[in-house]
Amino acid sequence: MFSFCTDPASLPQLEWFACYLTTGKHMAFYGSFLVVLLLLLVTAPVALAFGFGGAMAARARFAPLRWFGKGYTAVVRGVPDIAFFMFFVIALDQGIEWLRHKIRCPDWEQPIRQGNDFVVCAQAKMPLSNAAQWVHEAYGFTLAVLTFSIVFGAFAANVLFGAMRAVPRAQVETAEAYGMTHRQAFWRITVPQMWIYALPGLSNLWMILIKATPLLFLLGVEDIVYWARELGGAKTSAYSYPHPDWRLWYFLALLVFYLGLTRVSEIVLGRITARLSHGQATLGGQALRKGAG
Amino acid sequence: MRKFIIATTALALSAGLALAQETVRMGTEGAYPPYNFINDNGEVDGFERELGDELCKRAGLTCEWVTNDWDSIIPNLVSGNYDTIIAGMSITPERDEVIDFTQEYLPPEPSAYVALSPDVDLKGGVIAAQTGTIQAAYIAETGATLVEFATPDETIAAVKNGEADAVLADKSYLDPIVAESGGMLVFAGDPVPLGGGVGMGVRESDTELKEKFNQAISSMKADGTLNALIRKWFGEDAATF
Amino acid sequence: MNSCLETIRDYALRSIGIGERLLPRADITLCEQFTLIGSGLIWNIYFGALALFFGFFLATAVALARGARNALLRKPAQWFIFVFRGSPLFIQFFLFYEAFVLLPKMGIDINLGFVEITAETRWLTRAWLGALIVLFLNTAAYSGEIFYGALRAVPQGDIEAADAYGLTGWRKFRRIVWPTMLRLAWPAYTNEAIFLFHATTLVYFSGFPAWQQKGDALYYANYFADKTFNPFIPYPILAGYFILLTLAIIAVFGLINRRLNRHLPQERRQMLRFRPNYIR
């Protein structure tokens, strides 16, 4: 980074740290904070979509769909997320490649499972083995987002299911009395109104999601915990910057990061709650009205 | 459990070879110096990086480095997320049932105990090891009390802070740590011969790739470059071919 | 089938050190996987149940302190909840383990005047005590927040009625405020219990070392995945056990919920809903 960093061993303390903290590895560490934030921002809407789908399925009048919706939420929530992450990504990856294999190489005669090996034709590889570096990274990241979304979608489905039921029945009945179909009443009355009931549950889910991100390294994304461990571990002189075990300091930095993220989220979610409470016949809404009047 | 690729693609060396060739993805752990580690630029480095790049050059392959957690390094290989494992992996019968190995590129290497004093009780004391290593399995069979830690770093820390009486790990991993501990850590007892030599892991169905690497390793053994590389990374008195 | 019974005899209590000393190493059978992973579950239940039990009392105290007018009580409670709810359990385990290791190994003599107790600090670095303390503090913070919310939701009328009956101080709290608070908090508290049990899998995974290969269900699942190189069998077994455990928790908490609500008219009884409000 700096011009004086060519021979770290000879540097005085201050310069040594200036160089140490700007190595390529540290840059990757700082970058991983952005990866975590990006994952949070991408996963939240995707998980919400999964949750919405799950909640709709659980409400469906077609029984098998309803069983599927309820089964999805019950099973995924019953399992600790680590256990899920330990095998799910490989399963997902193999599933995708198996599908592509069936479509792209219909006349492949060798078996896909050869002993312990999982072998698909070269065109079905995901991503193709000669694909550029960033494609592999993007694919790994997408799998992580998908896995997180499936897990957190199950929780979101549960919250949204409850929120849909919390919308006062009379509102839907009124809509139907005005001649709306079941579908219209759902989309025009239930969906716009359910958010205020869903918000406490969803904000908690967001907090949960923040704290689940250290598990990202199980999914193969090099996240902040991976780098904190890697950078903090004692380094012998095989490295340019040897140092003793500094994991404590790195983990303390992570602690500050997570506490900060939690605090910012609390403030933002508090504002959203206040906004959504406007004109709602809930205790929060009443309080806002009184405050304004 | 796919790990992102850290290092850049090793350059295809001759233009003629660069045509129509598949990229071989080399899986490693990146946390076991001097075999393989992530250097300060965030790239895979170490003995195996240098060896792997040379082997790829000799076999005329384009190689790309990928790091993966040790725990899932074999499942991800058989699942096709990368094509080789080059991560200081000893050839054991259990592993050989699931994957195939190339010939050894490192002779069998002893494990050693490291402790705060040379006269600790290695048969009845508390011995630390990394979870899931051959060392952990070995300690479980001796009379000693096994304590397992998730990373090699923690095993050393446990000896330093007195949690464990000694740690058992590959001698070449411990050598620089003992040398740089300023006399705090010492080797205890005799080295223990564990496991076979170290080879590259490939899928059982990938016989062609295995052959290519076997030939490349043979040629490096024949012209002495492999031994030179071993001495460079493991010291002058390391076992060679 | 017979050999499976033998396996169960040898390994059913392996996680607490009873039975065969060596874990199965080659030719691992499904029976061995089921038995050992199930054996590890003993530790998950141990951590979950004890942390929940002790945490319950601390949580009540924290909730009361959080609602106190005195800033000397309120501020520490707020910070306690913020720090434990705002950081991943992963990092809490790491920091506590590091701190416990630094404590002197000898034990601290505590003189109580009439009797001298030697606190064995070395047990703190063992999972059975150290991890239990972390989980206990963690669940106390989460439940404290839940109880605090419930405390604020206790109907004003109930308090007024208690005043009218001349109940004051401890009696008012014990007979009126506390039961109502519990009743209101119970659905969310049930979720907290479920998530706490799920969180116990982190103990050996990232926090504390395993001694003599005695670990929890995830430790053994990991062991088998490592030995068989096939993650698709041990982890789903683990998942299956946890689904059963979750169902058992819901059943037990549902019974308590019925008892808490037994005085209410049938239609007003709160249905016990399993909603994900809190996790670490």
XYZ file of N, CA, C and O in Angstrom, chain A residues 73-201:
516
model
N -42.728 -24.637 6.591
C -42.442 -23.791 7.753
C -42.118 -24.644 8.973
O -41.180 -24.339 9.708
N -42.853 -25.732 9.175
C -42.635 -26.521 10.392
C -41.267 -27.199 10.374
O -40.530 -27.149 11.358
N -40.913 -27.808 9.249
C -39.664 -28.582 9.214
C -38.456 -27.658 9.295
O -37.553 -27.852 10.111
N -38.443 -26.622 8.465
C -37.251 -25.774 8.423
C -37.030 -25.076 9.765
O -35.901 -24.921 10.217
N -38.136 -24.698 10.441
C -37.941 -24.026 11.720
C -37.550 -24.974 12.830
O -37.017 -24.567 13.849
N -37.840 -26.259 12.649
C -37.525 -27.213 13.705
C -36.050 -27.589 13.738
O -35.583 -28.167 14.708
N -35.325 -27.251 12.679
C -33.939 -27.691 12.547
C -33.000 -26.523 12.854
O -33.224 -25.433 12.375
N -31.953 -26.753 13.649
C -30.989 -25.668 13.887
C -30.370 -25.232 12.562
O -30.083 -26.083 11.722
N -30.191 -23.926 12.404
C -29.730 -23.477 11.084
C -28.359 -24.030 10.701
O -28.107 -24.269 9.534
N -27.480 -24.288 11.693
C -26.161 -24.820 11.323
C -26.315 -26.175 10.652
O -25.698 -26.441 9.630
N -27.141 -27.040 11.267
C -27.310 -28.386 10.731
C -27.763 -28.291 9.284
O -27.320 -29.052 8.423
N -28.640 -27.343 9.024
C -29.162 -27.149 7.684
C -28.054 -26.706 6.726
O -27.918 -27.231 5.632
N -27.252 -25.754 7.187
C -26.208 -25.207 6.328
C -25.122 -26.233 6.021
O -24.423 -26.120 5.026
N -24.944 -27.231 6.914
C -23.845 -28.158 6.739
C -23.991 -29.030 5.496
O -23.002 -29.499 4.952
N -25.217 -29.319 5.076
C -25.314 -30.183 3.903
C -26.136 -29.569 2.786
O -26.130 -30.060 1.667
N -26.814 -28.474 3.094
C -27.795 -28.010 2.133
C -27.184 -27.434 0.872
O -27.695 -27.651 -0.221
N -26.068 -26.693 1.007
C -25.509 -26.048 -0.174
C -25.025 -27.077 -1.185
O -25.264 -26.947 -2.381
N -24.363 -28.147 -0.668
C -23.906 -29.181 -1.601
C -25.113 -29.829 -2.275
O -25.118 -30.057 -3.485
N -26.166 -30.073 -1.494
C -27.359 -30.688 -2.055
C -27.971 -29.786 -3.125
O -28.345 -30.238 -4.203
N -28.045 -28.503 -2.832
C -28.625 -27.539 -3.759
C -27.819 -27.501 -5.050
O -28.359 -27.545 -6.154
N -26.500 -27.461 -4.882
C -25.599 -27.396 -6.020
C -25.752 -28.640 -6.893
O -25.867 -28.557 -8.112
N -25.800 -29.812 -6.234
C -25.948 -31.055 -6.997
C -27.301 -31.108 -7.682
O -27.414 -31.570 -8.809
N -28.321 -30.594 -6.991
C -29.664 -30.575 -7.570
C -29.692 -29.740 -8.844
O -30.221 -30.170 -9.879
N -29.086 -28.564 -8.787
C -29.065 -27.682 -9.950
C -28.308 -28.340 -11.107
O -28.772 -28.359 -12.248
N -27.150 -28.923 -10.773
C -26.356 -29.533 -11.831
C -27.056 -30.759 -12.420
O -26.974 -31.013 -13.618
N -27.789 -31.487 -11.594
C -28.513 -32.658 -12.076
C -29.583 -32.221 -13.080
O -29.741 -32.803 -14.144
N -30.296 -31.145 -12.756
C -31.339 -30.634 -13.645
C -30.738 -30.192 -14.978
O -31.242 -30.534 -16.045
N -29.644 -29.428 -14.895
C -28.993 -28.962 -16.118
C -28.489 -30.133 -16.946
O -28.544 -30.109 -18.170
N -28.013 -31.160 -16.250
C -27.514 -32.345 -16.930
C -28.632 -33.014 -17.723
O -28.464 -33.388 -18.874
N -29.797 -33.138 -17.097
C -30.933 -33.788 -17.750
C -31.357 -33.010 -19.000
O -31.780 -33.579 -19.985
N -31.262 -31.682 -18.919
C -31.716 -30.864 -20.037
C -30.664 -30.803 -21.137
O -30.961 -30.988 -22.313
N -29.410 -30.579 -20.742
C -28.384 -30.311 -21.748
C -27.762 -31.569 -22.342
O -27.253 -31.516 -23.454
N -27.695 -32.626 -21.577
C -27.041 -33.824 -22.094
C -27.988 -35.011 -22.018
O -27.771 -35.934 -21.222
N -29.068 -34.985 -22.814
C -30.050 -36.082 -22.687
C -29.485 -37.427 -23.126
O -29.980 -38.463 -22.697
N -28.458 -37.429 -23.993
C -27.969 -38.736 -24.425
C -26.633 -39.126 -23.795
O -25.807 -39.771 -24.400
N -26.435 -38.725 -22.598
C -25.249 -39.094 -21.827
C -25.506 -40.462 -21.234
O -26.500 -40.678 -20.550
N -24.626 -41.446 -21.516
C -25.032 -42.748 -20.997
C -24.384 -43.158 -19.681
O -24.906 -44.021 -18.981
N -23.303 -42.484 -19.275
C -22.701 -42.883 -17.997
C -23.603 -42.479 -16.823
O -24.333 -41.501 -16.924
N -23.519 -43.241 -15.743
C -24.332 -42.851 -14.578
C -23.800 -41.572 -13.928
O -22.611 -41.267 -14.035
N -24.684 -40.828 -13.296
C -24.264 -39.586 -12.640
C -23.525 -39.896 -11.348
O -22.548 -39.251 -11.010
N -24.023 -40.893 -10.632
C -23.331 -41.292 -9.403
C -22.392 -42.437 -9.731
O -22.824 -43.557 -9.948
N -21.106 -42.167 -9.769
C -20.141 -43.228 -10.006
C -19.432 -43.489 -8.696
O -18.518 -42.772 -8.329
N -19.883 -44.512 -7.984
C -19.324 -44.743 -6.645
C -19.664 -43.548 -5.780
O -20.822 -43.201 -5.612
N -18.641 -42.883 -5.288
C -18.868 -41.712 -4.448
C -18.973 -40.435 -5.274
O -19.330 -39.394 -4.766
N -18.595 -40.539 -6.538
C -18.488 -39.320 -7.328
C -19.828 -38.888 -7.886
O -20.677 -39.704 -8.222
N -19.957 -37.586 -7.984
C -21.121 -36.999 -8.617
C -20.622 -36.397 -9.921
O -19.913 -35.404 -9.915
N -20.918 -37.071 -11.028
C -20.342 -36.638 -12.296
C -21.446 -36.239 -13.260
O -22.327 -37.040 -13.571
N -21.409 -34.993 -13.711
C -22.334 -34.569 -14.760
C -21.492 -34.154 -15.962
O -20.288 -33.974 -15.862
N -22.154 -34.025 -17.119
C -21.393 -33.664 -18.309
C -20.855 -32.240 -18.164
O -21.374 -31.439 -17.384
N -19.825 -31.941 -18.948
C -19.113 -30.670 -18.776
C -20.031 -29.474 -19.000
O -19.894 -28.438 -18.340
N -21.020 -29.628 -19.919
C -21.891 -28.482 -20.206
C -22.856 -28.211 -19.066
O -23.464 -27.156 -18.987
N -23.029 -29.200 -18.172
C -24.013 -29.024 -17.110
C -23.394 -28.471 -15.845
O -24.083 -28.156 -14.894
N -22.068 -28.361 -15.848
C -21.390 -27.831 -14.650
C -21.918 -26.445 -14.338
O -22.188 -25.656 -15.237
N -22.017 -26.151 -13.075
C -22.551 -24.850 -12.690
C -21.571 -24.218 -11.713
O -21.404 -24.728 -10.625
N -20.888 -23.153 -12.048
C -20.767 -22.615 -13.404
C -19.812 -23.474 -14.207
O -19.154 -24.343 -13.660
N -19.721 -23.249 -15.487
C -18.826 -24.036 -16.332
C -17.411 -23.944 -15.775
O -17.013 -22.906 -15.259
N -16.662 -25.063 -15.902
C -15.384 -25.088 -15.182
C -14.377 -24.111 -15.783
O -13.389 -23.784 -15.151
N -14.628 -23.616 -17.017
C -13.696 -22.620 -17.546
C -14.246 -21.202 -17.408
O -13.728 -20.261 -18.006
N -15.314 -21.056 -16.604
C -15.903 -19.735 -16.431
C -14.937 -18.839 -15.652
O -14.045 -19.313 -14.955
N -15.137 -17.559 -15.807
C -14.240 -16.614 -15.151
C -14.398 -16.701 -13.641
O -15.409 -17.167 -13.117
N -13.383 -16.229 -12.983
C -13.305 -16.224 -11.527
C -14.548 -15.613 -10.868
O -15.136 -16.188 -9.964
N -14.971 -14.463 -11.374
C -16.072 -13.772 -10.694
C -17.372 -14.536 -10.848
O -18.278 -14.418 -10.026
N -17.486 -15.344 -11.916
C -18.721 -16.118 -12.095
C -18.840 -17.142 -10.968
O -19.909 -17.325 -10.376
N -17.719 -17.801 -10.649
C -17.716 -18.767 -9.549
C -18.103 -18.086 -8.243
O -18.881 -18.608 -7.456
N -17.526 -16.913 -8.041
C -17.815 -16.201 -6.791
C -19.285 -15.816 -6.717
O -19.935 -15.991 -5.693
N -19.788 -15.300 -7.849
C -21.189 -14.866 -7.866
C -22.106 -16.061 -7.635
O -23.100 -15.971 -6.911
N -21.740 -17.210 -8.216
C -22.564 -18.398 -8.047
C -22.568 -18.844 -6.577
O -23.616 -19.157 -6.015
N -21.382 -18.853 -5.963
C -21.295 -19.230 -4.552
C -22.124 -18.298 -3.685
O -22.840 -18.737 -2.783
N -22.057 -17.024 -3.998
C -22.809 -16.040 -3.236
C -24.313 -16.259 -3.421
O -25.090 -16.203 -2.470
N -24.702 -16.562 -4.673
C -26.123 -16.789 -4.939
C -26.633 -17.998 -4.161
O -27.738 -17.960 -3.605
N -25.816 -19.064 -4.125
C -26.243 -20.247 -3.361
C -26.418 -19.900 -1.893
O -27.374 -20.352 -1.249
N -25.495 -19.070 -1.358
C -25.601 -18.680 0.044
C -26.881 -17.876 0.276
O -27.615 -18.109 1.238
N -27.167 -16.939 -0.632
C -28.386 -16.136 -0.503
C -29.608 -17.043 -0.529
O -30.526 -16.910 0.283
N -29.594 -17.997 -1.463
C -30.737 -18.884 -1.612
C -30.948 -19.716 -0.341
O -32.071 -19.875 0.132
N -29.844 -20.221 0.218
C -29.956 -21.044 1.427
C -30.482 -20.222 2.593
O -31.397 -20.646 3.302
N -29.899 -19.047 2.782
C -30.382 -18.165 3.846
C -31.864 -17.858 3.634
O -32.645 -17.838 4.576
N -32.236 -17.610 2.376
C -33.620 -17.222 2.094
C -34.576 -18.359 2.392
O -35.686 -18.126 2.869
N -34.152 -19.591 2.090
C -35.047 -20.711 2.356
C -35.257 -20.852 3.867
O -36.382 -21.018 4.337
N -34.176 -20.724 4.640
C -34.299 -20.841 6.096
C -35.139 -19.692 6.649
O -36.118 -19.907 7.367
N -34.769 -18.466 6.291
C -35.465 -17.336 6.881
C -36.836 -17.122 6.263
O -37.711 -16.551 6.889
N -37.020 -17.633 5.027
C -38.341 -17.598 4.421
C -39.342 -18.379 5.255
O -40.505 -17.988 5.390
N -38.895 -19.487 5.838
C -39.794 -20.296 6.661
C -40.257 -19.497 7.877
O -41.426 -19.542 8.255
N -39.321 -18.748 8.485
C -39.698 -17.924 9.629
C -40.619 -16.793 9.188
O -41.616 -16.495 9.837
N -40.274 -16.152 8.050
C -41.088 -15.045 7.550
C -42.485 -15.536 7.202
O -43.478 -14.842 7.457
N -42.580 -16.746 6.649
C -43.885 -17.296 6.293
C -44.765 -17.369 7.531
O -45.948 -17.037 7.502
N -44.146 -17.775 8.641
C -44.897 -17.901 9.883
C -45.403 -16.554 10.368
O -46.558 -16.409 10.786
N -44.545 -15.540 10.285
C -44.936 -14.196 10.717
C -46.058 -13.671 9.829
O -47.078 -13.159 10.311
N -45.887 -13.812 8.500
C -46.868 -13.259 7.564
C -48.203 -13.998 7.680
O -49.268 -13.398 7.576
N -48.111 -15.320 7.922
C -49.335 -16.104 8.090
C -50.148 -15.541 9.260
O -51.360 -15.321 9.147
N -49.435 -15.273 10.365
C -50.113 -14.700 11.520
C -50.651 -13.309 11.222
O -51.772 -12.963 11.610
N -49.861 -12.511 10.484
C -50.272 -11.139 10.190
C -51.510 -11.109 9.306
O -52.410 -10.290 9.497
N -51.577 -12.046 8.343
C -52.745 -12.084 7.462
C -54.004 -12.398 8.258
O -55.082 -11.886 7.978
N -53.823 -13.250 9.267
C -54.999 -13.594 10.082
C -55.359 -12.470 11.033
O -56.488 -12.409 11.523
N -54.384 -11.565 11.320
C -54.632 -10.511 12.293
C -55.405 -9.344 11.683
O -55.966 -8.525 12.406
N -55.420 -9.260 10.340
C -56.197 -8.177 9.715
C -57.657 -8.394 10.090
O -58.193 -9.488 9.895
N -58.331 -7.347 10.654
C -59.696 -7.549 11.139
C -60.594 -8.162 10.074
O -60.616 -7.706 8.936
N -61.287 -9.213 10.491
C -62.139 -9.975 9.594
C -63.185 -9.067 8.939
O -63.520 -9.229 7.762
N -63.652 -8.082 9.721
C -64.721 -7.213 9.236
C -64.303 -6.469 7.978
O -65.116 -6.240 7.084
N -63.015 -6.131 7.881
C -62.531 -5.386 6.713
C -62.705 -6.211 5.449
O -63.142 -5.711 4.415
N -62.323 -7.491 5.547
C -62.431 -8.358 4.382
C -63.896 -8.571 4.041
O -64.297 -8.559 2.863
N -64.727 -8.728 5.075
C -66.158 -8.937 4.825
C -66.765 -7.726 4.117
O -67.564 -7.859 3.201
N -66.352 -6.533 4.574
C -66.849 -5.316 3.937
C -66.466 -5.299 2.466
O -67.288 -4.997 1.593
N -65.199 -5.655 2.198
C -64.726 -5.675 0.818
C -65.566 -6.624 -0.014
O -65.957 -6.312 -1.141
N -65.877 -7.783 0.568
C -66.668 -8.752 -0.190
C -68.091 -8.245 -0.406
O -68.698 -8.492 -1.436
N -68.584 -7.505 0.603
C -69.922 -6.936 0.462
C -69.952 -5.915 -0.675
O -70.978 -5.717 -1.321
N -68.819 -5.271 -0.928
C -68.741 -4.328 -2.049
C -68.570 -5.039 -3.379
O -68.415 -4.411 -4.408
N -68.576 -6.346 -3.336
C -68.527 -7.103 -4.574
C -67.147 -7.533 -5.009
O -66.956 -7.981 -6.136
N -66.145 -7.375 -4.160
C -64.811 -7.853 -4.543
C -64.772 -9.371 -4.469
O -65.434 -9.985 -3.630
N -63.991 -9.959 -5.349
C -63.810 -11.407 -5.275
C -62.861 -11.706 -4.121
O -62.237 -10.813 -3.547
N -62.738 -12.987 -3.836
C -61.841 -13.437 -2.779
C -60.430 -12.928 -3.060
O -59.746 -12.391 -2.203
N -60.010 -13.077 -4.312
C -58.662 -12.672 -4.712
C -58.477 -11.160 -4.568
O -57.465 -10.693 -4.034
N -59.462 -10.406 -5.050
C -59.362 -8.946 -4.952
C -59.274 -8.490 -3.504
O -58.459 -7.640 -3.151
N -60.103 -9.102 -2.670
C -60.102 -8.711 -1.258
C -58.744 -8.998 -0.631
O -58.228 -8.217 0.168
N -58.157 -10.131 -1.046
C -56.854 -10.480 -0.496
C -55.804 -9.451 -0.897
O -55.089 -8.919 -0.069
N -55.742 -9.130 -2.180
C -54.671 -8.246 -2.660
C -54.917 -6.791 -2.306
O -53.979 -6.034 -2.117
N -56.201 -6.368 -2.254
C -56.455 -4.941 -2.043
C -56.661 -4.594 -0.580
O -56.465 -3.454 -0.182
N -57.112 -5.545 0.215
C -57.399 -5.233 1.624
C -56.393 -5.908 2.562
O -55.707 -5.240 3.327
N -56.296 -7.229 2.469
C -55.460 -7.949 3.430
C -53.982 -7.575 3.290
O -53.342 -7.195 4.261
N -53.466 -7.666 2.061
C -52.024 -7.463 1.879
C -51.582 -6.056 2.308
O -50.609 -5.927 3.054
N -52.249 -4.977 1.867
C -51.761 -3.658 2.305
C -51.830 -3.468 3.815
O -51.042 -2.714 4.380
N -52.777 -4.139 4.466
C -52.956 -3.872 5.888
C -52.155 -4.785 6.795
O -51.982 -4.508 7.967
N -51.685 -5.894 6.248
C -51.054 -6.874 7.138
C -49.687 -6.407 7.634
O -49.198 -6.881 8.650
N -49.061 -5.476 6.930
C -47.669 -5.141 7.242
C -47.477 -4.638 8.658
O -46.507 -4.988 9.310
N -48.415 -3.825 9.132
C -48.234 -3.289 10.485
C -48.273 -4.419 11.518
O -47.563 -4.383 12.513
N -49.078 -5.457 11.224
C -49.120 -6.585 12.166
C -47.866 -7.449 12.028
O -47.439 -8.100 12.971
N -47.312 -7.447 10.821
C -46.151 -8.309 10.582
C -44.866 -7.651 11.047
O -43.874 -8.329 11.287
N -44.888 -6.326 11.190
C -43.632 -5.614 11.410
C -42.854 -6.036 12.660
O -41.643 -6.245 12.562
N -43.495 -6.189 13.818
C -42.687 -6.611 14.978
C -41.965 -7.933 14.712
O -40.757 -8.046 14.971
N -42.682 -8.890 14.166
C -42.080 -10.181 13.871
C -40.979 -10.054 12.841
O -39.908 -10.637 12.962
